[in-house]
PDB file of C-alpha atoms in Angstrom:
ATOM      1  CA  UNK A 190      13.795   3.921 -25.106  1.00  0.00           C
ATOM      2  CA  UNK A 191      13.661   5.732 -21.267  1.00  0.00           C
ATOM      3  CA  UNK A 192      10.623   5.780 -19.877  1.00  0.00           C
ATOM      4  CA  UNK A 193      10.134   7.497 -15.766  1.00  0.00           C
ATOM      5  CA  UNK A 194       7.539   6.655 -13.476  1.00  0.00           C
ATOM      6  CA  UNK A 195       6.454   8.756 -10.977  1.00  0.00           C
ATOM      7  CA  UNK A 196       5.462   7.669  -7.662  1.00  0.00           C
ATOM      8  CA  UNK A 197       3.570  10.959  -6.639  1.00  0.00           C
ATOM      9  CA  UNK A 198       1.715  10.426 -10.288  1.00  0.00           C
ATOM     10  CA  UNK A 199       0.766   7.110  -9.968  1.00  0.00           C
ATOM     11  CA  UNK A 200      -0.100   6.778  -6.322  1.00  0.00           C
ATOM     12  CA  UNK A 201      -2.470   9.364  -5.902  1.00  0.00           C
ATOM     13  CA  UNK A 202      -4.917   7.000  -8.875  1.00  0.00           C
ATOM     14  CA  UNK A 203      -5.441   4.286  -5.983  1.00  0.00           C
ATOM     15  CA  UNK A 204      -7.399   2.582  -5.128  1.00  0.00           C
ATOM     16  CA  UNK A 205      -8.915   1.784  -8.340  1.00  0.00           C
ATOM     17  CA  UNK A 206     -12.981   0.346  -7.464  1.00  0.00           C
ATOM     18  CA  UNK A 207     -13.551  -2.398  -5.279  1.00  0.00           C
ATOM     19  CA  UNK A 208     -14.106  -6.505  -6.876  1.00  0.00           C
ATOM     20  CA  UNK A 209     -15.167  -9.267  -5.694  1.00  0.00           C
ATOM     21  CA  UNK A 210     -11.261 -10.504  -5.247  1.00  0.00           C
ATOM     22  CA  UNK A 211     -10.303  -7.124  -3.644  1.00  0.00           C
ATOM     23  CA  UNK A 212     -13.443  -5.896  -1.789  1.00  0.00           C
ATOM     24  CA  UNK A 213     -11.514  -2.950  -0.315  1.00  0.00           C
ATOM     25  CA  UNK A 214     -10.360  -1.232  -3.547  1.00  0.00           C
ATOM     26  CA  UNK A 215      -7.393  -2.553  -5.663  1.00  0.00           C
ATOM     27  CA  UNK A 216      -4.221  -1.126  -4.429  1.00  0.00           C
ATOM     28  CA  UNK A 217      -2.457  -1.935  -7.249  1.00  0.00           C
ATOM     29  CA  UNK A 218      -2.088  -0.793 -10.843  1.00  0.00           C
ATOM     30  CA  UNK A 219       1.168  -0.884 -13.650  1.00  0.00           C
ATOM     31  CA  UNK A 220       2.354   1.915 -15.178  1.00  0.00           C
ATOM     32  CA  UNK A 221       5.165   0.600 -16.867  1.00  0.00           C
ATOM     33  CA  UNK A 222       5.061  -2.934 -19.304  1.00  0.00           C
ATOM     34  CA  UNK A 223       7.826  -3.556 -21.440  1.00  0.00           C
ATOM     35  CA  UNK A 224       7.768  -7.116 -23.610  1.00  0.00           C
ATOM     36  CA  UNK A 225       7.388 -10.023 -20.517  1.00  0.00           C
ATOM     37  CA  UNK A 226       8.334  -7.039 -17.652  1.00  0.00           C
ATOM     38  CA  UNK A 227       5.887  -4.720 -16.144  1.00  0.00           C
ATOM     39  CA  UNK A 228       6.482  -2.277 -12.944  1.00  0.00           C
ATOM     40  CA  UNK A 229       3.715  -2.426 -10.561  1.00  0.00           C
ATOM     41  CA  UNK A 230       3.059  -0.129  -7.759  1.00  0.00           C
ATOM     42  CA  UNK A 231       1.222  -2.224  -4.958  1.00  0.00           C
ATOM     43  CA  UNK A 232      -0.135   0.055  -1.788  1.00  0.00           C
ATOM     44  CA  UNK A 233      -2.433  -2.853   0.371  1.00  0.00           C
ATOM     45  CA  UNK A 234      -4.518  -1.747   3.017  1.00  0.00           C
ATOM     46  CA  UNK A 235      -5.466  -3.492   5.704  1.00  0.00           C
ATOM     47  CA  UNK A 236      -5.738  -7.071   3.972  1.00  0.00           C
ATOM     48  CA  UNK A 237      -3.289  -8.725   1.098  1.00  0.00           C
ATOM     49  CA  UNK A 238      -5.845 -10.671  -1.350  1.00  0.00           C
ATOM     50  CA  UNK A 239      -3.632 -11.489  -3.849  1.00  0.00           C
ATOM     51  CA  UNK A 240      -2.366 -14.916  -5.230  1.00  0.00           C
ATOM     52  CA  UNK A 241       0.479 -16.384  -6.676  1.00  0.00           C
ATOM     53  CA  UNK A 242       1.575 -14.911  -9.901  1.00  0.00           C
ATOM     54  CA  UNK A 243       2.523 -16.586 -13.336  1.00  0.00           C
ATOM     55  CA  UNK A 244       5.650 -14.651 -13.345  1.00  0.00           C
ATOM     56  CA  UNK A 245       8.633 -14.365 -10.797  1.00  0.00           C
ATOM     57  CA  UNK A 246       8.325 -11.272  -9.149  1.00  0.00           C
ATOM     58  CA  UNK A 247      10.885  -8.605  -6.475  1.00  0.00           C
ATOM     59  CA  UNK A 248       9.034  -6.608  -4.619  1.00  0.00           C
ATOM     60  CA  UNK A 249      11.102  -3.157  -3.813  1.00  0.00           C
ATOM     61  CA  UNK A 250      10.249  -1.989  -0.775  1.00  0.00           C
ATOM     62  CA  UNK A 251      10.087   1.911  -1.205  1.00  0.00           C
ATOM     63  CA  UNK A 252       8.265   2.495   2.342  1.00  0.00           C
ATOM     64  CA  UNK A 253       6.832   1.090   5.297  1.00  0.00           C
ATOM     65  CA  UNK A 254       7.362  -2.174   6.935  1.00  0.00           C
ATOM     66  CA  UNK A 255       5.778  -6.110   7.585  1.00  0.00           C
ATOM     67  CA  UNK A 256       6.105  -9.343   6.932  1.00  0.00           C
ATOM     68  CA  UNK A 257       5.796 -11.351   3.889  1.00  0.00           C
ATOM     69  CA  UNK A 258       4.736 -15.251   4.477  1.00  0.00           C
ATOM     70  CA  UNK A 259       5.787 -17.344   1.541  1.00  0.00           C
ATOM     71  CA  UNK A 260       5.088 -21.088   1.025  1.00  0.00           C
ATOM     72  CA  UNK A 261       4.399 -21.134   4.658  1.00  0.00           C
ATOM     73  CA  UNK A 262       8.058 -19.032   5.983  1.00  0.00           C
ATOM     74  CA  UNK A 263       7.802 -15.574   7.238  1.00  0.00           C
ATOM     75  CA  UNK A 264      10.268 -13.048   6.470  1.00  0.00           C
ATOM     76  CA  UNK A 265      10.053  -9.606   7.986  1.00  0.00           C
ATOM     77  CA  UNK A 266      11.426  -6.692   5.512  1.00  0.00           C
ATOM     78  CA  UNK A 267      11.582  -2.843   6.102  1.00  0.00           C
ATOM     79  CA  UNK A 268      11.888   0.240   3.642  1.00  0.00           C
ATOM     80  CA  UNK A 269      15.264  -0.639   1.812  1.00  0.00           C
ATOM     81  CA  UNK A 270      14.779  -4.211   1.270  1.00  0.00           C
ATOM     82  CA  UNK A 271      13.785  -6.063  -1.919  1.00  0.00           C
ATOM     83  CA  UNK A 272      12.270  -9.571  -2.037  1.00  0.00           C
ATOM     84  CA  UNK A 273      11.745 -12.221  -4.667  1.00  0.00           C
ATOM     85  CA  UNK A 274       9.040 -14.609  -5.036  1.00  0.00           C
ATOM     86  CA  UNK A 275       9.244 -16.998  -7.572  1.00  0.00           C
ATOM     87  CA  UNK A 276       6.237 -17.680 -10.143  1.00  0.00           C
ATOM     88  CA  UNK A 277       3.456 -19.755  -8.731  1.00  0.00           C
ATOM     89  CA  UNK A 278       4.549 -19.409  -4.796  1.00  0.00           C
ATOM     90  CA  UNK A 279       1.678 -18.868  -2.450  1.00  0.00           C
ATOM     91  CA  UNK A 280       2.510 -15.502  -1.120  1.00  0.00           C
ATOM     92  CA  UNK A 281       1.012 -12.576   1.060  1.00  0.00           C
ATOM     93  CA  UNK A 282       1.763  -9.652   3.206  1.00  0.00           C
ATOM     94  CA  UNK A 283       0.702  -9.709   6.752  1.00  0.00           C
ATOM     95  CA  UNK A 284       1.174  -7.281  10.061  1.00  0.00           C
ATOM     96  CA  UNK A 285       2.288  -4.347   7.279  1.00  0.00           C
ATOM     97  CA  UNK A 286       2.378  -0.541   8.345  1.00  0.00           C
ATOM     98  CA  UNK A 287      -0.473   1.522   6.859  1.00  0.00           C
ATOM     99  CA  UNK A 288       2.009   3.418   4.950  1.00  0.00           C
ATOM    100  CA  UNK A 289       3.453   0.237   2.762  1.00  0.00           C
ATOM    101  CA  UNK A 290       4.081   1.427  -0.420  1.00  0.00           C
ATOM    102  CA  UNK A 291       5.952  -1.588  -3.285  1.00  0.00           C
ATOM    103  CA  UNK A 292       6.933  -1.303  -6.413  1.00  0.00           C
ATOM    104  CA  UNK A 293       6.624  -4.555  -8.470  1.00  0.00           C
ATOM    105  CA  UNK A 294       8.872  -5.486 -11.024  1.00  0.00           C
ATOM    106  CA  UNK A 295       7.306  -8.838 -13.223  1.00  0.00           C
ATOM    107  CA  UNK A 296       9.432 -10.397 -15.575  1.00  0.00           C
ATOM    108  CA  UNK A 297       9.931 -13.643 -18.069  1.00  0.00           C
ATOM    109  CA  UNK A 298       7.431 -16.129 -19.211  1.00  0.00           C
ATOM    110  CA  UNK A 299       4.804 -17.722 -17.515  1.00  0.00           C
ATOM    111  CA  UNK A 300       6.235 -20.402 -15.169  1.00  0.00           C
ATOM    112  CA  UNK A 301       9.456 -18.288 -14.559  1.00  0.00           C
ATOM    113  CA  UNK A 302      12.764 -18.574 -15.381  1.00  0.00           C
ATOM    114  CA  UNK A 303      14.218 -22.156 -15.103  1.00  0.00           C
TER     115      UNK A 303
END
């Protein structure tokens, strides 16, 4: 099985409508899942709402720039860089260009790997 995702495809359908968790829209959707793996495409704006996931995560940094605090560290990133967060960490994106654009990439149980 191949399957392709377009970016231009998939970005132009956010934001999806506003909730009470994401007041500003959700910036995120997945058009890819795959057994316990699923490809998001995460575009915030302005604010980061989200919480920790069941599932270790790497964020691919297609564009833009920021910081991502985890557990409390900071770690700056640029277009380029990937990051992984483990399943359950408290995470969030903070002082990020307007342009960020992520792609996602979930994977294994719930709990992460071992």
């Amino acid at each position: 099985m191949v399957s392709k995702i377009s970016l231009d495809e998939w970005q132009v359908k956010l934001p999806l409508p506003a909730t009470e968790k994401w007041p500003r829209g959700v910036w995120d959707m997945s058009p890819l899942k795959h057994g316990y793996m699923s490809l998001t495409l995460f575009t915030p704006k302005e604010h980061d709402y989200q919480t920790p996931h069941e599932q270790d995560e790497l964020y691919i940094v297609f564009k833009g720039k920021g910081e991502l605090v985890a557990q409390e560290d900071t770690y700056p990133f640029v277009e380029g860089d990937v990051l992984f967060v483990q399943a359950g960490d408290e995470h969030r994106f903070e002082r990020f260009s307007n342009d960020l654009v992520l792609w996602v990439v979930f994977w294994g149980t719930k709990g992460g790997e071992p």
